[in-house]
Tab-separated table of C-alpha atoms in Angstrom:
chain	number	residue	atom	x	y	z
A	166	UNK	CA	114.473	68.161	134.469
A	167	UNK	CA	115.302	65.983	137.717
A	168	UNK	CA	112.523	64.152	139.336
A	169	UNK	CA	112.509	64.576	143.045
A	170	UNK	CA	110.498	63.137	145.959
A	171	UNK	CA	111.291	65.287	148.902
A	172	UNK	CA	110.819	64.271	152.413
A	173	UNK	CA	107.791	65.672	154.041
A	174	UNK	CA	108.923	68.582	156.289
A	175	UNK	CA	112.713	68.260	155.161
A	176	UNK	CA	112.879	70.147	151.913
A	177	UNK	CA	115.904	69.426	149.628
A	178	UNK	CA	116.487	65.777	150.360
A	179	UNK	CA	114.806	62.667	148.585
A	180	UNK	CA	115.169	60.059	151.454
A	181	UNK	CA	112.457	59.844	154.126
A	182	UNK	CA	113.681	59.385	157.622
A	183	UNK	CA	110.631	60.423	159.391
A	184	UNK	CA	110.053	56.931	160.729
A	185	UNK	CA	113.613	56.512	162.123
A	186	UNK	CA	114.280	56.754	165.771
A	187	UNK	CA	117.499	56.813	167.941
A	188	UNK	CA	117.898	53.006	167.949
A	189	UNK	CA	117.712	53.017	164.156
A	190	UNK	CA	120.409	55.556	163.795
A	191	UNK	CA	122.634	53.671	166.243
A	192	UNK	CA	122.057	50.268	164.595
A	193	UNK	CA	122.883	52.029	161.184
A	194	UNK	CA	126.039	53.635	162.533
A	195	UNK	CA	127.312	50.286	163.951
A	196	UNK	CA	126.693	48.473	160.753
A	197	UNK	CA	128.504	51.179	158.744
A	198	UNK	CA	131.522	50.737	160.908
A	199	UNK	CA	131.377	47.084	160.585
A	200	UNK	CA	130.927	47.459	156.733
A	201	UNK	CA	134.061	49.666	156.478
A	202	UNK	CA	136.310	47.521	158.758
A	203	UNK	CA	135.414	44.249	156.848
A	204	UNK	CA	135.830	45.999	153.485
A	205	UNK	CA	139.301	47.159	154.532
A	206	UNK	CA	140.222	43.585	155.233
A	207	UNK	CA	138.804	42.436	151.990
A	208	UNK	CA	140.341	45.264	150.215
A	209	UNK	CA	143.820	44.510	151.343
A	210	UNK	CA	143.597	40.879	150.436
A	211	UNK	CA	141.987	41.866	146.992
A	212	UNK	CA	144.829	44.321	146.353
A	213	UNK	CA	147.592	41.773	147.104
A	214	UNK	CA	146.020	39.179	145.020
A	215	UNK	CA	145.418	41.349	141.989
A	216	UNK	CA	149.008	42.852	142.215
A	217	UNK	CA	150.363	39.330	142.666
A	218	UNK	CA	148.535	38.321	139.496
A	219	UNK	CA	149.977	41.341	137.577
A	220	UNK	CA	153.498	40.408	138.671
A	221	UNK	CA	153.146	36.736	137.913
A	222	UNK	CA	153.418	35.576	141.536
A	223	UNK	CA	150.920	33.716	143.915
A	224	UNK	CA	150.257	36.284	146.465
A	225	UNK	CA	148.780	35.538	149.928
A	226	UNK	CA	147.864	31.932	149.902
A	227	UNK	CA	148.597	30.489	153.254
A	228	UNK	CA	146.291	31.797	155.936
A	229	UNK	CA	142.541	30.561	155.211
A	230	UNK	CA	141.280	29.473	151.783
A	231	UNK	CA	142.967	31.634	149.180
A	232	UNK	CA	144.682	33.600	151.859
A	233	UNK	CA	141.428	35.387	152.874
A	234	UNK	CA	142.804	35.421	156.468
A	235	UNK	CA	146.104	37.204	155.486
A	236	UNK	CA	144.689	40.729	156.435
A	237	UNK	CA	143.396	39.536	159.848
A	238	UNK	CA	146.807	38.001	160.528
A	239	UNK	CA	148.567	41.199	159.638
A	240	UNK	CA	146.242	43.048	162.016
A	241	UNK	CA	146.915	40.795	164.881
A	242	UNK	CA	150.637	41.068	164.191
A	243	UNK	CA	150.675	44.894	164.388
A	244	UNK	CA	148.447	44.623	167.543
A	245	UNK	CA	151.035	42.563	169.270
A	246	UNK	CA	154.041	44.538	168.103
A	247	UNK	CA	155.952	46.767	170.468
A	248	UNK	CA	154.587	50.193	170.715
A	249	UNK	CA	157.511	52.553	170.431
A	250	UNK	CA	157.310	56.318	171.089
A	251	UNK	CA	159.902	58.636	169.910
A	252	UNK	CA	161.605	60.766	172.637
A	253	UNK	CA	161.613	63.810	170.586
A	254	UNK	CA	157.903	63.634	169.777
A	255	UNK	CA	155.201	65.764	170.995
A	256	UNK	CA	153.462	62.858	172.751
A	257	UNK	CA	149.816	64.184	172.975
A	258	UNK	CA	149.686	65.220	169.415
A	259	UNK	CA	151.823	62.159	168.403
A	260	UNK	CA	148.968	59.885	169.730
A	261	UNK	CA	146.157	62.162	168.612
A	262	UNK	CA	147.117	62.359	164.967
A	263	UNK	CA	146.249	58.823	163.788
A	264	UNK	CA	142.944	58.990	165.624
A	265	UNK	CA	141.981	62.210	163.696
A	266	UNK	CA	142.880	60.411	160.579
A	267	UNK	CA	140.708	57.372	161.246
A	268	UNK	CA	137.728	59.406	162.903
A	269	UNK	CA	137.347	61.773	159.907
A	270	UNK	CA	137.632	58.786	157.634
A	271	UNK	CA	134.662	57.066	159.237
A	272	UNK	CA	132.472	60.115	159.056
A	273	UNK	CA	131.924	60.202	155.169
A	274	UNK	CA	129.645	57.087	154.917
A	275	UNK	CA	126.948	58.888	157.188
A	276	UNK	CA	125.433	60.473	154.045
A	277	UNK	CA	126.238	57.695	151.473
A	278	UNK	CA	122.948	56.092	150.199
A	279	UNK	CA	123.391	52.288	149.871
A	280	UNK	CA	119.864	52.067	148.371
A	281	UNK	CA	116.251	53.430	148.605
A	282	UNK	CA	113.911	52.316	151.351
A	283	UNK	CA	114.309	48.752	152.419
A	284	UNK	CA	112.223	46.514	154.625
A	285	UNK	CA	113.673	44.859	157.474
A	286	UNK	CA	113.300	41.046	157.201
A	287	UNK	CA	110.448	39.553	159.219
A	288	UNK	CA	109.026	43.029	160.146
A	289	UNK	CA	107.019	45.668	158.427
A	290	UNK	CA	109.446	48.278	159.405
A	291	UNK	CA	110.924	50.331	156.314
A	292	UNK	CA	113.880	52.706	156.493
A	293	UNK	CA	116.290	54.327	153.863
A	294	UNK	CA	119.434	52.428	153.331
A	295	UNK	CA	121.286	55.372	154.435
A	296	UNK	CA	122.344	56.919	157.913
A	297	UNK	CA	121.101	60.424	157.297
A	298	UNK	CA	121.051	63.086	154.697
A	299	UNK	CA	120.670	66.850	154.487
A	300	UNK	CA	120.645	69.539	151.680
A	301	UNK	CA	124.377	70.282	151.886
A	302	UNK	CA	125.633	66.579	152.400
A	303	UNK	CA	128.378	66.674	149.713
A	304	UNK	CA	129.968	69.803	151.395
A	305	UNK	CA	129.886	67.646	154.670
A	306	UNK	CA	131.945	64.891	152.661
A	307	UNK	CA	134.395	67.594	151.468
A	308	UNK	CA	134.720	68.996	154.910
A	309	UNK	CA	135.478	65.530	156.311
A	310	UNK	CA	138.168	64.825	153.644
A	311	UNK	CA	139.728	68.221	154.256
A	312	UNK	CA	139.787	67.626	158.169
A	313	UNK	CA	141.328	64.257	157.609
A	314	UNK	CA	144.551	65.725	156.352
A	315	UNK	CA	145.234	67.235	159.749
A	316	UNK	CA	146.020	63.884	161.038
A	317	UNK	CA	148.861	63.506	158.485
A	318	UNK	CA	150.064	66.884	159.093
A	319	UNK	CA	149.980	66.646	162.886
A	320	UNK	CA	151.562	63.201	162.762
A	321	UNK	CA	154.444	64.221	160.582
A	322	UNK	CA	155.010	67.514	162.510
A	323	UNK	CA	154.793	65.814	166.023
A	324	UNK	CA	157.249	63.003	165.243
A	325	UNK	CA	160.291	65.160	165.788
A	326	UNK	CA	161.975	63.925	162.722
A	327	UNK	CA	162.930	65.035	159.298
A	328	UNK	CA	161.336	62.494	156.917
A	329	UNK	CA	157.876	62.600	158.626
A	330	UNK	CA	157.928	66.404	158.473
A	331	UNK	CA	158.762	66.469	154.901
A	332	UNK	CA	155.856	63.927	154.269
A	333	UNK	CA	153.426	66.071	156.107
A	334	UNK	CA	154.503	69.165	154.202
A	335	UNK	CA	153.954	67.332	150.877
A	336	UNK	CA	150.640	66.082	152.035
A	337	UNK	CA	149.405	69.749	152.756
A	338	UNK	CA	150.472	70.878	149.247
A	339	UNK	CA	148.916	67.741	147.725
A	340	UNK	CA	145.585	68.272	149.408
A	341	UNK	CA	145.474	72.032	148.584
A	342	UNK	CA	146.214	71.101	144.850
A	343	UNK	CA	143.812	68.275	144.356
A	344	UNK	CA	140.995	69.275	146.657
A	345	UNK	CA	140.388	72.257	144.700
A	346	UNK	CA	140.196	70.286	141.406
A	347	UNK	CA	137.854	67.696	143.062
A	348	UNK	CA	135.578	70.443	144.467
A	349	UNK	CA	135.314	72.137	141.089
A	350	UNK	CA	134.400	68.792	139.470
A	351	UNK	CA	131.758	68.212	141.933
A	352	UNK	CA	130.109	71.708	141.434
A	353	UNK	CA	129.146	70.611	137.839
A	354	UNK	CA	127.174	67.758	139.399
A	355	UNK	CA	125.380	70.286	141.683
A	356	UNK	CA	124.466	72.407	138.646
A	357	UNK	CA	122.973	69.400	136.739
A	358	UNK	CA	121.258	67.848	139.498
A	359	UNK	CA	120.109	71.117	141.336
A	360	UNK	CA	120.929	69.832	144.725
A	361	UNK	CA	123.835	68.953	147.030
A	362	UNK	CA	121.825	66.116	148.784
A	363	UNK	CA	123.330	62.804	148.131
A	364	UNK	CA	119.883	61.069	147.934
A	365	UNK	CA	118.469	63.781	145.631
A	366	UNK	CA	121.606	63.430	143.360
A	367	UNK	CA	120.999	59.667	142.952
A	368	UNK	CA	117.337	60.349	142.329
A	369	UNK	CA	118.338	62.860	139.526
A	370	UNK	CA	120.171	60.093	137.687
A	371	UNK	CA	117.035	58.100	136.755
A	372	UNK	CA	117.349	58.561	133.038
A	373	UNK	CA	121.184	59.214	132.619
A	374	UNK	CA	124.118	58.791	134.891
A	375	UNK	CA	125.988	61.961	135.269
A	376	UNK	CA	129.326	60.445	134.154
A	377	UNK	CA	128.483	60.519	130.775
A	378	UNK	CA	127.459	64.252	130.182
A	379	UNK	CA	129.958	65.372	132.746
A	380	UNK	CA	132.786	63.097	131.480
A	381	UNK	CA	135.707	65.688	131.972
A	382	UNK	CA	134.533	66.375	135.475
A	383	UNK	CA	134.290	62.676	136.158
A	384	UNK	CA	138.010	62.112	134.727
A	385	UNK	CA	139.177	65.090	136.900
A	386	UNK	CA	137.427	63.656	140.016
A	387	UNK	CA	138.969	60.077	139.390
A	388	UNK	CA	142.529	61.510	138.977
A	389	UNK	CA	141.975	63.829	142.112
A	390	UNK	CA	140.723	61.073	144.233
A	391	UNK	CA	143.860	58.970	143.661
A	392	UNK	CA	145.879	62.082	144.710
A	393	UNK	CA	143.659	62.648	147.775
A	394	UNK	CA	144.193	59.106	149.047
A	395	UNK	CA	148.000	59.209	148.569
A	396	UNK	CA	148.006	56.257	146.286
A	397	UNK	CA	150.504	55.413	143.421
A	398	UNK	CA	151.273	57.307	141.269
A	399	UNK	CA	150.640	60.069	143.756
A	400	UNK	CA	151.879	58.644	147.022
A	401	UNK	CA	154.454	61.330	147.559
A	402	UNK	CA	153.840	61.939	151.189
A	403	UNK	CA	154.991	58.393	151.966
A	404	UNK	CA	157.394	57.828	149.124
A	405	UNK	CA	159.534	54.887	150.449
A	406	UNK	CA	162.530	55.638	148.182
A	407	UNK	CA	162.761	59.080	149.296
A	408	UNK	CA	161.213	59.467	152.821
A	409	UNK	CA	161.509	55.885	154.091
A	410	UNK	CA	157.828	55.873	154.967
A	411	UNK	CA	157.025	59.626	154.948
A	412	UNK	CA	154.741	60.863	157.838
A	413	UNK	CA	154.375	57.297	159.225
A	414	UNK	CA	158.075	56.779	159.593
A	415	UNK	CA	158.228	57.040	163.477
A	416	UNK	CA	155.014	55.169	163.948
A	417	UNK	CA	154.700	51.541	165.041
A	418	UNK	CA	152.237	48.927	166.340
A	419	UNK	CA	148.551	50.105	166.280
A	420	UNK	CA	149.433	53.765	165.857
A	421	UNK	CA	150.815	52.875	162.385
A	422	UNK	CA	147.815	50.430	161.956
A	423	UNK	CA	145.427	53.416	162.305
A	424	UNK	CA	147.112	55.389	159.564
A	425	UNK	CA	146.894	52.245	157.354
A	426	UNK	CA	143.346	51.894	158.064
A	427	UNK	CA	142.508	55.392	157.427
A	428	UNK	CA	144.133	55.165	153.860
A	429	UNK	CA	141.906	52.276	152.958
A	430	UNK	CA	138.861	53.636	154.368
A	431	UNK	CA	139.416	56.836	152.520
A	432	UNK	CA	139.764	54.741	149.119
A	433	UNK	CA	136.386	53.176	149.859
A	434	UNK	CA	135.034	56.615	150.673
A	435	UNK	CA	136.131	58.271	147.426
A	436	UNK	CA	134.986	55.174	145.347
A	437	UNK	CA	131.547	55.509	147.167
A	438	UNK	CA	131.175	59.173	146.389
A	439	UNK	CA	132.186	58.737	142.789
A	440	UNK	CA	129.457	55.980	142.595
A	441	UNK	CA	126.817	58.240	144.272
A	442	UNK	CA	127.527	61.403	142.169
A	443	UNK	CA	128.548	60.074	138.786
A	444	UNK	CA	127.558	56.377	138.469
A	445	UNK	CA	123.978	56.488	139.294
A	446	UNK	CA	124.451	55.575	143.063
A	447	UNK	CA	122.327	52.409	143.755
A	448	UNK	CA	120.573	52.355	140.565
A	449	UNK	CA	120.873	49.238	138.263
A	450	UNK	CA	122.794	49.611	135.041
A	451	UNK	CA	120.810	49.741	131.693
A	452	UNK	CA	119.213	47.607	130.505
A	453	UNK	CA	118.561	45.860	133.859
A	454	UNK	CA	116.946	49.305	134.996
A	455	UNK	CA	114.328	49.030	132.371
A	456	UNK	CA	113.068	45.476	133.000
A	457	UNK	CA	109.591	45.180	134.509
A	458	UNK	CA	109.330	48.803	135.513
A	459	UNK	CA	112.577	48.915	137.316
A	460	UNK	CA	112.195	45.843	139.484
A	461	UNK	CA	115.973	45.807	140.025
A	462	UNK	CA	115.849	49.136	141.557
A	463	UNK	CA	113.719	47.981	144.416
A	464	UNK	CA	114.265	46.009	147.634
A	465	UNK	CA	117.839	44.771	148.331
A	466	UNK	CA	119.005	44.682	144.734
A	467	UNK	CA	120.189	48.286	144.889
A	468	UNK	CA	122.710	47.524	147.614
A	469	UNK	CA	124.217	44.889	145.131
A	470	UNK	CA	124.577	47.410	142.336
A	471	UNK	CA	126.142	50.020	144.573
A	472	UNK	CA	128.719	47.590	145.967
A	473	UNK	CA	129.591	46.408	142.401
A	474	UNK	CA	130.216	49.876	141.227
A	475	UNK	CA	132.194	50.701	144.379
A	476	UNK	CA	134.393	47.728	143.915
A	477	UNK	CA	135.084	48.327	140.274
A	478	UNK	CA	136.500	51.707	141.336
A	479	UNK	CA	138.621	49.950	143.976
A	480	UNK	CA	139.906	47.582	141.224
A	481	UNK	CA	141.003	50.677	139.330
A	482	UNK	CA	143.041	51.825	142.359
A	483	UNK	CA	144.770	48.553	142.372
A	484	UNK	CA	145.269	48.478	138.507
A	485	UNK	CA	146.861	51.852	138.687
A	486	UNK	CA	149.125	50.828	141.459
A	487	UNK	CA	150.360	47.908	139.658
A	488	UNK	CA	150.956	49.639	136.414
A	489	UNK	CA	152.144	53.086	136.873
A	490	UNK	CA	155.397	54.591	138.583
A	491	UNK	CA	155.572	57.317	140.994
A	492	UNK	CA	155.545	60.811	139.524
A	493	UNK	CA	158.154	63.504	140.356
A	494	UNK	CA	156.954	66.186	142.589
A	495	UNK	CA	157.153	68.971	139.907
A	496	UNK	CA	155.317	66.587	137.486
A	497	UNK	CA	152.639	66.078	140.135
A	498	UNK	CA	152.187	69.919	140.989
A	499	UNK	CA	152.171	70.706	137.282
A	500	UNK	CA	149.348	68.105	136.725
A	501	UNK	CA	147.285	69.624	139.430
A	502	UNK	CA	147.739	73.414	138.713
A	503	UNK	CA	148.314	73.489	135.128
A	504	UNK	CA	145.952	70.612	133.746
A	505	UNK	CA	143.228	69.547	136.284
A	506	UNK	CA	142.284	72.931	137.828
A	507	UNK	CA	142.028	74.805	134.527
A	508	UNK	CA	140.183	71.960	132.896
A	509	UNK	CA	137.733	71.654	135.813
A	510	UNK	CA	137.253	75.480	135.954
A	511	UNK	CA	136.598	75.664	132.190
A	512	UNK	CA	134.192	72.739	132.245
A	513	UNK	CA	132.219	74.325	135.204
A	514	UNK	CA	131.873	77.556	133.017
A	515	UNK	CA	130.740	75.557	130.012
A	516	UNK	CA	128.124	73.576	132.095
A	517	UNK	CA	126.781	76.848	133.613
A	518	UNK	CA	126.370	78.389	130.301
A	519	UNK	CA	124.631	75.250	128.921
A	520	UNK	CA	122.221	75.348	131.780
A	521	UNK	CA	121.780	79.006	131.117
A	522	UNK	CA	121.033	78.481	127.453
A	523	UNK	CA	118.497	75.865	128.306
A	524	UNK	CA	116.283	78.711	130.005
A	525	UNK	CA	116.182	80.726	126.813
A	526	UNK	CA	116.425	78.240	123.968
A	527	UNK	CA	115.320	74.741	123.168
A	528	UNK	CA	118.799	73.120	123.744
A	529	UNK	CA	119.398	69.375	124.434
A	530	UNK	CA	121.871	70.081	127.343
A	531	UNK	CA	122.992	66.474	127.799
A	532	UNK	CA	123.870	65.969	124.197
A	533	UNK	CA	125.624	69.154	124.077
A	534	UNK	CA	127.669	68.271	127.127
A	535	UNK	CA	128.500	64.753	126.043
A	536	UNK	CA	129.948	66.079	122.820
A	537	UNK	CA	131.797	68.926	124.304
A	538	UNK	CA	133.259	66.611	126.940
A	539	UNK	CA	134.709	64.111	124.325
A	540	UNK	CA	136.196	67.252	122.469
A	541	UNK	CA	137.645	68.478	125.719
A	542	UNK	CA	139.288	65.210	126.664
A	543	UNK	CA	140.837	64.819	123.266
A	544	UNK	CA	142.143	68.412	123.359
A	545	UNK	CA	143.839	67.878	126.865
A	546	UNK	CA	145.165	64.558	125.848
A	547	UNK	CA	146.853	66.160	122.759
A	548	UNK	CA	148.206	69.076	124.731
A	549	UNK	CA	149.520	66.713	127.534
A	550	UNK	CA	151.283	64.437	125.114
A	551	UNK	CA	152.504	66.861	122.525
A	552	UNK	CA	156.310	66.868	122.475
A	553	UNK	CA	157.929	70.028	124.076
A	554	UNK	CA	160.343	71.634	121.486
A	555	UNK	CA	162.267	73.479	124.246
A	556	UNK	CA	163.141	70.112	125.881
A	557	UNK	CA	164.549	68.430	122.692
A	558	UNK	CA	168.191	67.664	122.801
A	559	UNK	CA	170.436	69.985	120.930
A	560	UNK	CA	172.328	68.439	118.076
A	561	UNK	CA	176.012	67.999	118.692
A	562	UNK	CA	178.206	70.479	116.920
A	563	UNK	CA	181.662	68.864	117.086
A	564	UNK	CA	183.636	65.920	118.395
A	565	UNK	CA	185.504	67.706	121.155
A	566	UNK	CA	187.044	65.399	123.666
A	567	UNK	CA	185.694	65.976	127.296
A	568	UNK	CA	188.160	67.358	129.665
A	569	UNK	CA	189.277	65.563	132.693
A	570	UNK	CA	188.738	67.003	136.168
A	571	UNK	CA	189.471	65.857	139.730
A	572	UNK	CA	186.267	64.646	141.352
A	573	UNK	CA	187.876	64.845	144.847
A	574	UNK	CA	189.237	68.373	144.601
A	575	UNK	CA	186.991	69.871	147.204
A	576	UNK	CA	187.299	66.924	149.714
A	577	UNK	CA	184.236	65.062	148.710
A	578	UNK	CA	183.268	63.345	145.484
A	579	UNK	CA	181.450	65.414	142.852
A	580	UNK	CA	179.914	63.973	139.613
A	581	UNK	CA	181.015	65.176	136.362
A	582	UNK	CA	179.202	67.942	134.489
A	583	UNK	CA	178.463	67.818	130.717
A	584	UNK	CA	181.826	68.264	128.757
A	585	UNK	CA	183.828	66.550	131.635
A	586	UNK	CA	184.903	63.027	132.343
A	587	UNK	CA	186.487	61.304	135.255
A	588	UNK	CA	190.168	60.238	135.043
A	589	UNK	CA	190.772	56.546	134.674
A	590	UNK	CA	191.016	54.712	138.017
A	591	UNK	CA	194.403	53.162	139.348
A	592	UNK	CA	193.263	49.734	138.330
A	593	UNK	CA	192.285	50.860	134.842
A	594	UNK	CA	195.605	52.565	134.389
A	595	UNK	CA	197.309	49.416	135.445
A	596	UNK	CA	195.464	47.433	132.833
A	597	UNK	CA	196.180	49.879	130.112
A	598	UNK	CA	199.736	49.896	130.931
A	599	UNK	CA	199.882	46.125	131.009
A	600	UNK	CA	198.271	46.052	127.641
A	601	UNK	CA	200.570	48.674	126.054
A	602	UNK	CA	203.444	46.735	127.667
A	603	UNK	CA	202.503	43.642	125.991
A	604	UNK	CA	202.027	45.199	122.765
A	605	UNK	CA	205.386	46.872	122.790
A	606	UNK	CA	206.934	43.372	123.657
A	607	UNK	CA	205.176	41.804	120.700
A	608	UNK	CA	206.258	44.469	118.415
A	609	UNK	CA	210.053	44.255	119.680
A	610	UNK	CA	209.964	40.410	119.190
A	611	UNK	CA	208.577	40.895	115.571
A	612	UNK	CA	211.508	43.423	114.903
A	613	UNK	CA	214.151	41.003	116.162
A	614	UNK	CA	212.825	38.239	114.057
A	615	UNK	CA	212.852	40.335	110.935
């Protein structure tokens, strides 16, 4: 049973905003924006350094100590670049699209709790380390994430070019596929916590973080959040090898920088949501949380734990980018519709049944879900990696020589099909003729000697 301390007069949330006024909300909003912009600069530098380490190269090391100012230098470079607008573009939507992407990305942190109530230094004023909260805060987060994709779709459509349009269409299919799996994984948290308020969900994880009893939901969410942010191996809307730069192909200068900024802010957003809903939020890890009646869960310590967890998930983004290749589009859709959504839906039913049994029998729900989650993950892994008999190569039945065909018969080159081969080139024919002529000359000379 979760232990909640609801705000007087505001049922359904655990944080108390009764002492906050307009100036408090304004200062908090400004601090959140500064935090996100600073975190993006650090995340870009962090990603480059980590990927460089994985690829055995130095990475950024010129601008500032350890290259810390490289991200700032890149931002200034983009700011000073020529701003080009495509003639075929719908100019109003073309300019509006990157702003939509960034604006929606900035909204998520409004309901993310950095910690419990904190006391402002040199004053007696206490306020929650959170801008605001309400009983359906997680639905608000999902709505902001869904609206953010309109920036990508409109940006690709308004560019008046083929590659951006293809990238925006891919992004639409990607969001529909993975937003559904992400939403189903979060519903299990709502069932266990009994609330959709972020502060109350954190409060419900006093004894056990939800990632352990809801392990399959956590795995589904982690995979889905990589797809939601268009990161490798799911960066199909901006696949460089196929679509140049996808929906951002026709953008330059600061308009390109807005999209780039939105991508990294979204990485921070989904990492913060995973921290809040599955990893205990701002709560200290065990055994630190049990020291001296939870002294590390008070004051400014919780903000440190929140940032450590969030940056651990950001490291996972970088690690995945440095180790995995881009998936094919059909594999990507298969993973979303045939694996993640059925697993998330089945796990949701199992959690609901477990909570229902708890009402009628003395069942340890958390232990039951932990065991069931491990079994479910093993089964899904076995099914995913089990070899497909239908795709095994058929054994060769004979040594038939492949037939030659004219690759330019239709006026343009055509690759050979199975059982066909290209005729030797003119150069190869001359080499073969010279070799056979030399061999014939040697044979003739040996006959004359004999």
